[in-house]
Tab-separated table of C-alpha atoms and ligand atoms in Angstrom:
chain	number	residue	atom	x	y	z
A	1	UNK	CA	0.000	0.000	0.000
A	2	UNK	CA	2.840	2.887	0.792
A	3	UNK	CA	4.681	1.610	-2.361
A	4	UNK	CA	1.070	2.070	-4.063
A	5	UNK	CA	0.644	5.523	-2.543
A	6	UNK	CA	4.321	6.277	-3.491
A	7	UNK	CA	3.579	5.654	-7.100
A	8	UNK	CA	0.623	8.118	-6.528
A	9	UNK	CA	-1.805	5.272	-7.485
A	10	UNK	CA	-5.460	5.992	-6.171
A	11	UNK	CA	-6.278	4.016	-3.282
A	12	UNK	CA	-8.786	3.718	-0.871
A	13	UNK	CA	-7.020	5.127	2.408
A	14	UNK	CA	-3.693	6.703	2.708
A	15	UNK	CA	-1.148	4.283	3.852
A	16	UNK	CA	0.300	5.293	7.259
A	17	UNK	CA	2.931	4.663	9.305
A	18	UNK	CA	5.474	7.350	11.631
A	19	UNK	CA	8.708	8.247	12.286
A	20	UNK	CA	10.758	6.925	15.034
A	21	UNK	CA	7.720	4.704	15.452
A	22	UNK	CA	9.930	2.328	17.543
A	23	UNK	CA	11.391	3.813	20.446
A	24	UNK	CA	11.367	4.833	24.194
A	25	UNK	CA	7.377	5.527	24.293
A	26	UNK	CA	6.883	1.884	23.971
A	27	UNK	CA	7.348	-0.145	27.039
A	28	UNK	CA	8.363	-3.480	24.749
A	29	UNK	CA	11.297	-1.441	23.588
A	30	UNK	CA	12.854	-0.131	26.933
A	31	UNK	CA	12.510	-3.795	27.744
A	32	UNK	CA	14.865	-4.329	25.416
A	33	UNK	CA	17.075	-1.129	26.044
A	34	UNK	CA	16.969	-2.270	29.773
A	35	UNK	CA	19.680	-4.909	28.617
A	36	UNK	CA	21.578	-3.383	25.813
A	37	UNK	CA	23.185	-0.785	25.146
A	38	UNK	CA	21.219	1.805	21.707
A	39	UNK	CA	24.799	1.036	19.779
A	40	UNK	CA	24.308	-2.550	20.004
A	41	UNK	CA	20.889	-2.906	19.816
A	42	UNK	CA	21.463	-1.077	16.367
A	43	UNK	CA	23.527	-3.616	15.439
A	44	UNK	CA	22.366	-6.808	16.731
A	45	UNK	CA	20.231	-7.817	13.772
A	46	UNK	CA	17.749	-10.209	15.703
A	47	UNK	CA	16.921	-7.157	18.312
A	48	UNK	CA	16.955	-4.464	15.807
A	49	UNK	CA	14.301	-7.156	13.778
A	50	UNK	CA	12.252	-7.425	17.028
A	51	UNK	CA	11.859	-3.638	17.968
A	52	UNK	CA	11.364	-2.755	14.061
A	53	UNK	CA	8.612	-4.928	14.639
A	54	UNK	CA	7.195	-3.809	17.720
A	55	UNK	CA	5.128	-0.942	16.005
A	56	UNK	CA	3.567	-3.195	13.736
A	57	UNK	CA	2.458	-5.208	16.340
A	58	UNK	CA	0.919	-3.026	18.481
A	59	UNK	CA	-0.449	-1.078	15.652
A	60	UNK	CA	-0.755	-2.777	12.461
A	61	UNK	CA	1.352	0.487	10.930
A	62	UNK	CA	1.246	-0.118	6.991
A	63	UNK	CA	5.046	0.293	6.875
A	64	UNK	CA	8.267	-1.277	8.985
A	65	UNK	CA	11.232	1.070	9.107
A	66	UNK	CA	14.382	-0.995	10.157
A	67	UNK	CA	15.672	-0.019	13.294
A	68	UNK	CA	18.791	1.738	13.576
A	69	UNK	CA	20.540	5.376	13.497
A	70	UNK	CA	21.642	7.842	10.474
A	71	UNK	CA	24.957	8.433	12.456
A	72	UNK	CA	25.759	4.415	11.890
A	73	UNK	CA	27.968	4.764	8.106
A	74	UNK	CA	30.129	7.493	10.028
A	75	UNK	CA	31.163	4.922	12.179
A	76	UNK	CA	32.083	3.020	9.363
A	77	UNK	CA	33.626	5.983	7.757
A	78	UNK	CA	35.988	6.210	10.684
A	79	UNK	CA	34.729	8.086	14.004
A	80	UNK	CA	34.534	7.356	17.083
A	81	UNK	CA	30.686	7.483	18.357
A	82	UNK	CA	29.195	7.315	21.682
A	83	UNK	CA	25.205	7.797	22.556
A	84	UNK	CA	25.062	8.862	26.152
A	85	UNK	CA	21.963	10.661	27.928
A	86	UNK	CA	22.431	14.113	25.686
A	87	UNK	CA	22.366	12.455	22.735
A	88	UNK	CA	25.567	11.595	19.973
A	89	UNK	CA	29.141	12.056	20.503
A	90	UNK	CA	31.411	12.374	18.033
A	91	UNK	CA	35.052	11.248	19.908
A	92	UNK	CA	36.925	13.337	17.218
A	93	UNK	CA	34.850	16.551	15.279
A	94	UNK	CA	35.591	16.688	11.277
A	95	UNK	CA	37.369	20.336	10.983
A	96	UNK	CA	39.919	20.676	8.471
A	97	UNK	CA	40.352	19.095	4.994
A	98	UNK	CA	42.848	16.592	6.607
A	99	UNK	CA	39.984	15.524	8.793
A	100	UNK	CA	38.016	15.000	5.476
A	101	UNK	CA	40.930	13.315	3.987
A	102	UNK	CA	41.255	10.603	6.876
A	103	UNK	CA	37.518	9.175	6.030
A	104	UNK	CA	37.280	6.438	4.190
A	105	UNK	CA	34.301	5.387	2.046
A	106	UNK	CA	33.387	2.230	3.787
A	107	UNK	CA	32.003	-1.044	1.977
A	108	UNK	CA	28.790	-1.259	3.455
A	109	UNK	CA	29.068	-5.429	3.210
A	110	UNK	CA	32.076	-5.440	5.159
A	111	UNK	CA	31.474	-2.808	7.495
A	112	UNK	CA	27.385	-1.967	8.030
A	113	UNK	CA	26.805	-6.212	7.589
A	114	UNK	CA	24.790	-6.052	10.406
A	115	UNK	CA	21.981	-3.678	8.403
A	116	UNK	CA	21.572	-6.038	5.422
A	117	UNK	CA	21.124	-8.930	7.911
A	118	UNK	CA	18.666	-7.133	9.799
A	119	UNK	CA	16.444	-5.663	5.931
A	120	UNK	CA	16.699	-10.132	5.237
A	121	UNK	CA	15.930	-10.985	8.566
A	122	UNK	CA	12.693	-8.345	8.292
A	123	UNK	CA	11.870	-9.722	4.802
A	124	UNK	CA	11.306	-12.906	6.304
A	125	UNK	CA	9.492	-11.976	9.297
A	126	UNK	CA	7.099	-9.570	6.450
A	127	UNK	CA	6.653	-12.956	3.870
A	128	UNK	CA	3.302	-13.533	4.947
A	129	UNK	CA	1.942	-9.927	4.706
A	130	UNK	CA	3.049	-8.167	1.646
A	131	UNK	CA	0.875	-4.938	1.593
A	132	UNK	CA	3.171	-4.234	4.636
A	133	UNK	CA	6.801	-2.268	3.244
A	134	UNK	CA	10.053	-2.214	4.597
A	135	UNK	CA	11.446	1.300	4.485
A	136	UNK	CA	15.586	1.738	4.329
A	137	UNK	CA	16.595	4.780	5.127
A	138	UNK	CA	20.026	7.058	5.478
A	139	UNK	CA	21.010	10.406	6.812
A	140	UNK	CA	21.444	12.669	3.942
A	141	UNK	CA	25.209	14.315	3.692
A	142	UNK	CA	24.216	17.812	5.083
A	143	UNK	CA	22.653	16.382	8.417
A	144	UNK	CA	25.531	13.751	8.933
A	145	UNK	CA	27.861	16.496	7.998
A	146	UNK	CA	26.615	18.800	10.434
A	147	UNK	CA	26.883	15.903	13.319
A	148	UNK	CA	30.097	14.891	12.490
A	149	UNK	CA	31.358	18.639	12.039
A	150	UNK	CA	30.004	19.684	15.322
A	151	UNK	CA	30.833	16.399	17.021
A	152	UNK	CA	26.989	16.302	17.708
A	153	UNK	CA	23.964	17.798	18.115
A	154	UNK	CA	24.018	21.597	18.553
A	155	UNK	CA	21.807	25.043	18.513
A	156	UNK	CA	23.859	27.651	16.256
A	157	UNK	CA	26.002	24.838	14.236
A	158	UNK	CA	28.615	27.628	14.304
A	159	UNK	CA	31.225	24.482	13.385
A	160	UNK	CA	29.332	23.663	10.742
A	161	UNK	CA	28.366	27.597	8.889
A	162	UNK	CA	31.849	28.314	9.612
A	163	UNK	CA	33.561	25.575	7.320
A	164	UNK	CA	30.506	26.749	5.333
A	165	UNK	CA	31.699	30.229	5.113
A	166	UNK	CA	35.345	29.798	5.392
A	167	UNK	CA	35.984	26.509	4.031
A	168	UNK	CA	33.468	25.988	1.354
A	169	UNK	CA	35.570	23.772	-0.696
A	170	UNK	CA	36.304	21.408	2.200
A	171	UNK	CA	32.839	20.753	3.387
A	172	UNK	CA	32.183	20.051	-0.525
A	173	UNK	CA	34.547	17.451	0.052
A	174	UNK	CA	32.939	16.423	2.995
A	175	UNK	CA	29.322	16.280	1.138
A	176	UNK	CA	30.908	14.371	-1.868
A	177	UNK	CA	32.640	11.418	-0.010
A	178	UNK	CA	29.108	11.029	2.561
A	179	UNK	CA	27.048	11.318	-1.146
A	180	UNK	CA	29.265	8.070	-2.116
A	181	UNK	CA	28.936	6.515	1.508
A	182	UNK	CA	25.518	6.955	1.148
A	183	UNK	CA	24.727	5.749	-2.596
A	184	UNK	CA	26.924	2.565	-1.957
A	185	UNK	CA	24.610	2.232	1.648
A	186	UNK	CA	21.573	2.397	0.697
A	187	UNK	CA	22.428	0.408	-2.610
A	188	UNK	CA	23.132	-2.471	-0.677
A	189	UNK	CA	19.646	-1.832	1.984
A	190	UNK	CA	17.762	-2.171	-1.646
A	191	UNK	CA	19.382	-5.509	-2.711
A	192	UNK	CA	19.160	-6.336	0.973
A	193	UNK	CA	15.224	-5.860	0.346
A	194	UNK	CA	14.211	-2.464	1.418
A	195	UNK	CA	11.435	-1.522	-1.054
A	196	UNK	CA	11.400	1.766	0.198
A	197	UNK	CA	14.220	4.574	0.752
A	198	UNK	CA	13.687	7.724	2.979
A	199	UNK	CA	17.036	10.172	3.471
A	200	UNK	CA	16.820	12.281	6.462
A	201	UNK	CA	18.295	15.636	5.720
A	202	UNK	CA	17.184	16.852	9.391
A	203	UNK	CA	19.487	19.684	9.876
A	204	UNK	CA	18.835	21.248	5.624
A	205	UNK	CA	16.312	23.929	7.669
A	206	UNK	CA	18.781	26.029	8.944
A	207	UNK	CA	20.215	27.673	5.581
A	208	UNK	CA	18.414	29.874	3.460
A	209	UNK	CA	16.962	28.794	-0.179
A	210	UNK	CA	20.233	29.740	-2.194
A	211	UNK	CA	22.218	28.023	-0.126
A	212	UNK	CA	20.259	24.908	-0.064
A	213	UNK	CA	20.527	24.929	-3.557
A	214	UNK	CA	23.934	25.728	-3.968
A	215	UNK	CA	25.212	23.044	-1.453
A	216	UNK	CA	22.902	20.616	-0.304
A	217	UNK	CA	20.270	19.943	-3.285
A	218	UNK	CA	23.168	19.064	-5.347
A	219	UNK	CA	24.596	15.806	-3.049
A	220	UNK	CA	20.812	14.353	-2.451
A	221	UNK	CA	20.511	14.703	-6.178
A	222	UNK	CA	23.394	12.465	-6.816
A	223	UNK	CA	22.070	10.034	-4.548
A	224	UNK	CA	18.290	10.175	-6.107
A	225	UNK	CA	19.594	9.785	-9.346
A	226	UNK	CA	22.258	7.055	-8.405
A	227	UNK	CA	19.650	5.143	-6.774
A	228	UNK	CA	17.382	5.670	-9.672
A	229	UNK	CA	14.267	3.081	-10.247
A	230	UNK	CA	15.886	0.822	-8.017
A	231	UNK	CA	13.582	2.101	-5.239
A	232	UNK	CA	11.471	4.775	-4.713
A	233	UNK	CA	12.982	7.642	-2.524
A	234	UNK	CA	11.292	10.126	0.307
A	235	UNK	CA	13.259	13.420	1.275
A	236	UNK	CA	12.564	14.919	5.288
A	237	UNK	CA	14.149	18.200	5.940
A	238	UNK	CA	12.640	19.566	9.129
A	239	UNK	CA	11.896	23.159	9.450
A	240	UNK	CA	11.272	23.331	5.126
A	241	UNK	CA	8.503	25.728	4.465
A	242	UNK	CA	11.372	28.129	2.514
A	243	UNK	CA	12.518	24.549	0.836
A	244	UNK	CA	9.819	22.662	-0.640
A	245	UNK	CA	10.389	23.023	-4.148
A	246	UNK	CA	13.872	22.780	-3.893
A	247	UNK	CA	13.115	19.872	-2.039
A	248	UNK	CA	11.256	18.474	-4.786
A	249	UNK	CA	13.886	19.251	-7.210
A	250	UNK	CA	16.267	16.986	-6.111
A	251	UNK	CA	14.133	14.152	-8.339
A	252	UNK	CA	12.337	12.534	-4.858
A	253	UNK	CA	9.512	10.231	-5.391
A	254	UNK	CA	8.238	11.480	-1.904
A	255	UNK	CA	8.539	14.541	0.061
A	256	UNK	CA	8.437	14.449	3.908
A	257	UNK	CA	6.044	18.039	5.314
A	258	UNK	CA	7.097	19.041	8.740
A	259	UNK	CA	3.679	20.469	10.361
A	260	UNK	CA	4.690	23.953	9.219
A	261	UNK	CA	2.931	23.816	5.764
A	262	UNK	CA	-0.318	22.477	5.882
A	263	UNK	CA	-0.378	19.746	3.059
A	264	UNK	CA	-2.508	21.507	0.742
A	265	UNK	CA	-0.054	23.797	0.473
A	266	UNK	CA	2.711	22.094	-0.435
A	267	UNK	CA	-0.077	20.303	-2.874
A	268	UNK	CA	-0.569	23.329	-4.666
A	269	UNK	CA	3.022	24.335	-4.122
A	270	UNK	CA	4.645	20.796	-5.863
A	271	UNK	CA	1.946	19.778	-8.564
A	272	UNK	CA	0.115	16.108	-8.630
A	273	UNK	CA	3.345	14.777	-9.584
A	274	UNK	CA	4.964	13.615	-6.800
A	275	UNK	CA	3.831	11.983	-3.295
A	276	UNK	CA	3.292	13.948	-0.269
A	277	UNK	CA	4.213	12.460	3.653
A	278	UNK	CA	3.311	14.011	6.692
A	279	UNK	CA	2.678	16.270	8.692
A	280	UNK	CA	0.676	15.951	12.447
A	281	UNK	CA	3.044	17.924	14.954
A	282	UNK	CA	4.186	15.220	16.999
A	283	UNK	CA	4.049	17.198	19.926
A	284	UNK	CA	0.084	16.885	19.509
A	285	UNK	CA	-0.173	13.767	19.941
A	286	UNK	CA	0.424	14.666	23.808
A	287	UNK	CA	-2.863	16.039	23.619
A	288	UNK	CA	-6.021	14.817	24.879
A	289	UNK	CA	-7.906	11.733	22.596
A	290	UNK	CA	-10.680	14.256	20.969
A	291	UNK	CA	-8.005	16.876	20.259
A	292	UNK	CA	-5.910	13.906	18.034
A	293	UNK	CA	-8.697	12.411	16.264
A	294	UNK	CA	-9.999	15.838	15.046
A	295	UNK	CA	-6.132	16.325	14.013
A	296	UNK	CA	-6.113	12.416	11.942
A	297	UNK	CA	-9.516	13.722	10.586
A	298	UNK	CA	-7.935	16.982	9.460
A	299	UNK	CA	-5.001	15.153	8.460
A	300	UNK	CA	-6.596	13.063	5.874
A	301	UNK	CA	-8.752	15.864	4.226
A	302	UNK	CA	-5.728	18.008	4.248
A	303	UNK	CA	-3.627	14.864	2.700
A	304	UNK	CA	-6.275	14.106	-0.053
A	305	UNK	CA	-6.842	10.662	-1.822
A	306	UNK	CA	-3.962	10.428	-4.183
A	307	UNK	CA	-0.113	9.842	-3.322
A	308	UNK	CA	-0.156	11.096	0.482
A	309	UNK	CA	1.210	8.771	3.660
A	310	UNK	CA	0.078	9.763	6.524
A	311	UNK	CA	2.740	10.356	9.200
A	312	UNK	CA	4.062	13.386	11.823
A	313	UNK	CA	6.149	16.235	10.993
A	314	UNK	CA	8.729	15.038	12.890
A	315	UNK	CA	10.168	11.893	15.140
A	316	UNK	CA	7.576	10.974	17.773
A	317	UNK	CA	8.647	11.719	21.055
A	318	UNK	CA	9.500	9.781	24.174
A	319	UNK	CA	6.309	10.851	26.580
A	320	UNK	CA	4.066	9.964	23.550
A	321	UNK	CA	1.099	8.227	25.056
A	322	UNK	CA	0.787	4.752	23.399
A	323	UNK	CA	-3.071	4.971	23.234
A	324	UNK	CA	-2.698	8.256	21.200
A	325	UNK	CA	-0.760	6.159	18.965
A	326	UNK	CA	-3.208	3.885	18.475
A	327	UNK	CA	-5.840	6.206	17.839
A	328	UNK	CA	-4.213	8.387	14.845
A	329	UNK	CA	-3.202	5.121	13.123
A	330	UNK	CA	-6.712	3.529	13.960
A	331	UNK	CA	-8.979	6.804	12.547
A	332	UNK	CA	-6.636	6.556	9.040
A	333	UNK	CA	-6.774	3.060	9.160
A	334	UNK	CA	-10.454	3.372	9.293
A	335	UNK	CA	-11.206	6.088	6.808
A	336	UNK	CA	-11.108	3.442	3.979
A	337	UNK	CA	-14.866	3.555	4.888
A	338	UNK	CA	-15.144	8.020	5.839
A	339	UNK	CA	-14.217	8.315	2.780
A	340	UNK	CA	-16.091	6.077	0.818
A	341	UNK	CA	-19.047	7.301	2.691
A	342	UNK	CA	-18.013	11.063	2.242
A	343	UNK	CA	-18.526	11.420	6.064
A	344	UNK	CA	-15.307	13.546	6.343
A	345	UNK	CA	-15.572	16.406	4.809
A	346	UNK	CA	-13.167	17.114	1.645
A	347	UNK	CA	-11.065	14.514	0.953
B	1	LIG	O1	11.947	5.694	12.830
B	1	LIG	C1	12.286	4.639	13.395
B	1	LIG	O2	11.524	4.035	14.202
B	1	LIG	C2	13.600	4.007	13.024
B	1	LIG	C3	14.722	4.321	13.865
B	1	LIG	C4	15.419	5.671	13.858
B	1	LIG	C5	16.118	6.161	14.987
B	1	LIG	N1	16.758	7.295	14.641
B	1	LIG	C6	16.159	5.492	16.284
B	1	LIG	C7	16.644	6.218	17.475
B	1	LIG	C8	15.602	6.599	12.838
B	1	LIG	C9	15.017	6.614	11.429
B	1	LIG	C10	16.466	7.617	13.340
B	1	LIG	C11	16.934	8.754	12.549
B	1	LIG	C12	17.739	9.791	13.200
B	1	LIG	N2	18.717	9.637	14.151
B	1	LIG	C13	17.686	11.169	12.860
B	1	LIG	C14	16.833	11.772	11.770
B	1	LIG	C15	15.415	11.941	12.157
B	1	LIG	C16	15.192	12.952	13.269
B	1	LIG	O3	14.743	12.509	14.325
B	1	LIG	O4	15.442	14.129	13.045
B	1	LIG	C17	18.605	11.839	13.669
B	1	LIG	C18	18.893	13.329	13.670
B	1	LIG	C19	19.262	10.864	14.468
B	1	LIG	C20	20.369	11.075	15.441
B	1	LIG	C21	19.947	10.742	16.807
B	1	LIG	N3	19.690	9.463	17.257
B	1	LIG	C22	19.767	11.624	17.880
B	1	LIG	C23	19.937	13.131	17.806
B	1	LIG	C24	19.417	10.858	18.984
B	1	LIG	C25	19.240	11.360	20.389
B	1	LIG	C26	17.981	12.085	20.581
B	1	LIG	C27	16.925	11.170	21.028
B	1	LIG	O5	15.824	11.199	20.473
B	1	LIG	O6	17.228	10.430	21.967
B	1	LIG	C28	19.329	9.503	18.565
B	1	LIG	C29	18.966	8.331	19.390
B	1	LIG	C30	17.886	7.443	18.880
B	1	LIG	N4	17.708	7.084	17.564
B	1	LIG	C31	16.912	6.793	19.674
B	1	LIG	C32	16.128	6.022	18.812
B	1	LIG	C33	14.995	5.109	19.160
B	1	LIG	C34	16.812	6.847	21.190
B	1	LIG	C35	17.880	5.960	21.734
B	1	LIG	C36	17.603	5.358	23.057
B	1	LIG	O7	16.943	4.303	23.131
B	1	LIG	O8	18.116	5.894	24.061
């Protein structure tokens, strides 16, 4: 059904599924996290299978999204990284052109094994059910870029604009050999059997239009076009009203609203051409039951009947109740039959 909805074929509900679907709001996960540590859960393929399906379980999501982190190839690229209580940790920040130099372009079969064993492992577990996908995904350059510039997450990413501004011909280098990291990644995910691709470019928000253009539109391209029809591809920039059509540019299947445009917006913005994800603020879903169904209902008019997944705006977050959860996948799940009878109004 998402690859359906991805190919903008009419269907009778949106497909729907969310990001960071797996994770700390679910008390079956910090089972698991209660014994291992998020590094090796990531790459223990038989736990990163079991929480990947967790959401699926307790939802019946139309979509699985392995489990792991977009700060895993960097690793494999050469750094040293820790997750502690604040988040990543870079051991070593990327600053200079010899720092760019030192990175290798990893094989992702000798050094990210763990991922394709986890997409086969996830295939298998899926065999019975296939209108449910299995989504690959990647950091885009930019984000990683920023991360591994800044040696993690930060609020000015003065590390980052200053090799921008100073340096720009270093953190090209920087974007090329992640672009080649990334292409080679998520080439093996797809023969690993992801049908689905997403790139987060998290951190593309916090330039201006020009810039996007001149810096970061041009190493997602590469990867879009690299990947070609091998699998179809969804781009999520948070913080993107100013970068939609840029966005869109790039030669994505899919692009991923945060809740700052309302879809019909970025509708009337992009054309019928190409699919539409999003956008409930995940912070809403803290709200009361009432206050998120009229949101899902919203939602799906907003969305409309033709190449739209439903999803949030963003990662859901940790004090996400589990019944509010339930309820925004339930009321999409369930419009198959609003819509057929016209009950909600619009779509
Ligand atoms: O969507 C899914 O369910 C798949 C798993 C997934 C995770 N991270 C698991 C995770 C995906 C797709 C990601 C992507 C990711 N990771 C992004 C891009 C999307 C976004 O949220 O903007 C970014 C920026 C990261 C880097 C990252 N990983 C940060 C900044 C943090 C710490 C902040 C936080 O939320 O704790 C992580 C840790 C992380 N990644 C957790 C999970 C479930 C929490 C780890 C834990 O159990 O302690």
């Amino acid at each position: 059904m998402l690859l359906r909805a991805l190919a903008r074929e009419p269907l009778a509900r949106p497909p729907v599924w969310l990001m960071r679907q797996a994770g700390r709001y679910m008390d079956e996960y910090q089972a698991i996290r209660s014994r291992v540590d998020f590094l090796t859960l990531c790459k223990t393929p038989e736990l990163a299978a079991e929480v990947s399906l967790q959401p699926l379980r307790a939802f019946d999501v139309d979509a699985v999204i392995m489990f792991c982190d977009i700060l895993i190839p960097c690793e494999a690229m050469g750094m040293t990284l820790h997750f502690g209580d604040g988040g990543p940790r870079f051991e070593t920040p990327v600053r200079s052109a010899a720092d760019v130099a030192r990175l290798a372009i990893p094989d992702p079969h000798a050094r990210m094994g763990f991922v394709g064993d986890l997409l086969r492992l996830l295939r298998h577990e899926l065999r019975q059910q296939p209108q449910t996908a299995l989504i690959g995904f990647a950091g885009a350059p930019w984000t990683l870029a920023a991360y591994m510039i800044e040696g993690g997450g930060s609020r000015h990413f003065m590390h980052l604009k200053q090799m921008l501004y100073n340096e720009p011909a270093v953190l090209r280098q920087l974007l090329d050999k992640l672009s080649e990291t990334i292409i080679a990644y998520l080439g093996a995910q797809i023969e690993a059997g992801a049908q689905a691709v997403q790139l987060f470019d998290t951190w593309a928000g916090i330039v201006d239009a020009p810039t996007y253009r001149a810096f970061i539109q041009p190493s997602v391209a590469r990867i879009v076009e690299a990947i070609g029809d091998k699998a179809p591809v969804t781009l999520y920039v948070n913080g993107s009203p100013h970068l939609l059509e840029a966005m869109a540019q790039t030669g994505v299947d899919c692009v991923s609203v945060d809740w700052l445009t309302p879809l019909s917006d970025a509708r009337a913005r992009l054309g019928p051409n190409l699919a539409l994800q999003g956008n409930l603020d995940p912070v809403a879903l803290l709200a009361g039951p009432d206050v998120v169904r009229g949101l899902a209902l919203e939602l799906l008019s907003e969305g409309g009947a033709r190449g739209f997944i439903a999803n949030v705006g963003h990662g859901l977050l940790p004090q996400t109740p589990r019944e509010n959860v339930r309820l925004l996948v339930d009321t999409i799940r369930d419009s198959a039959r609003l819509l057929a009878t016209g009950a909600s109004h619009g779509v």
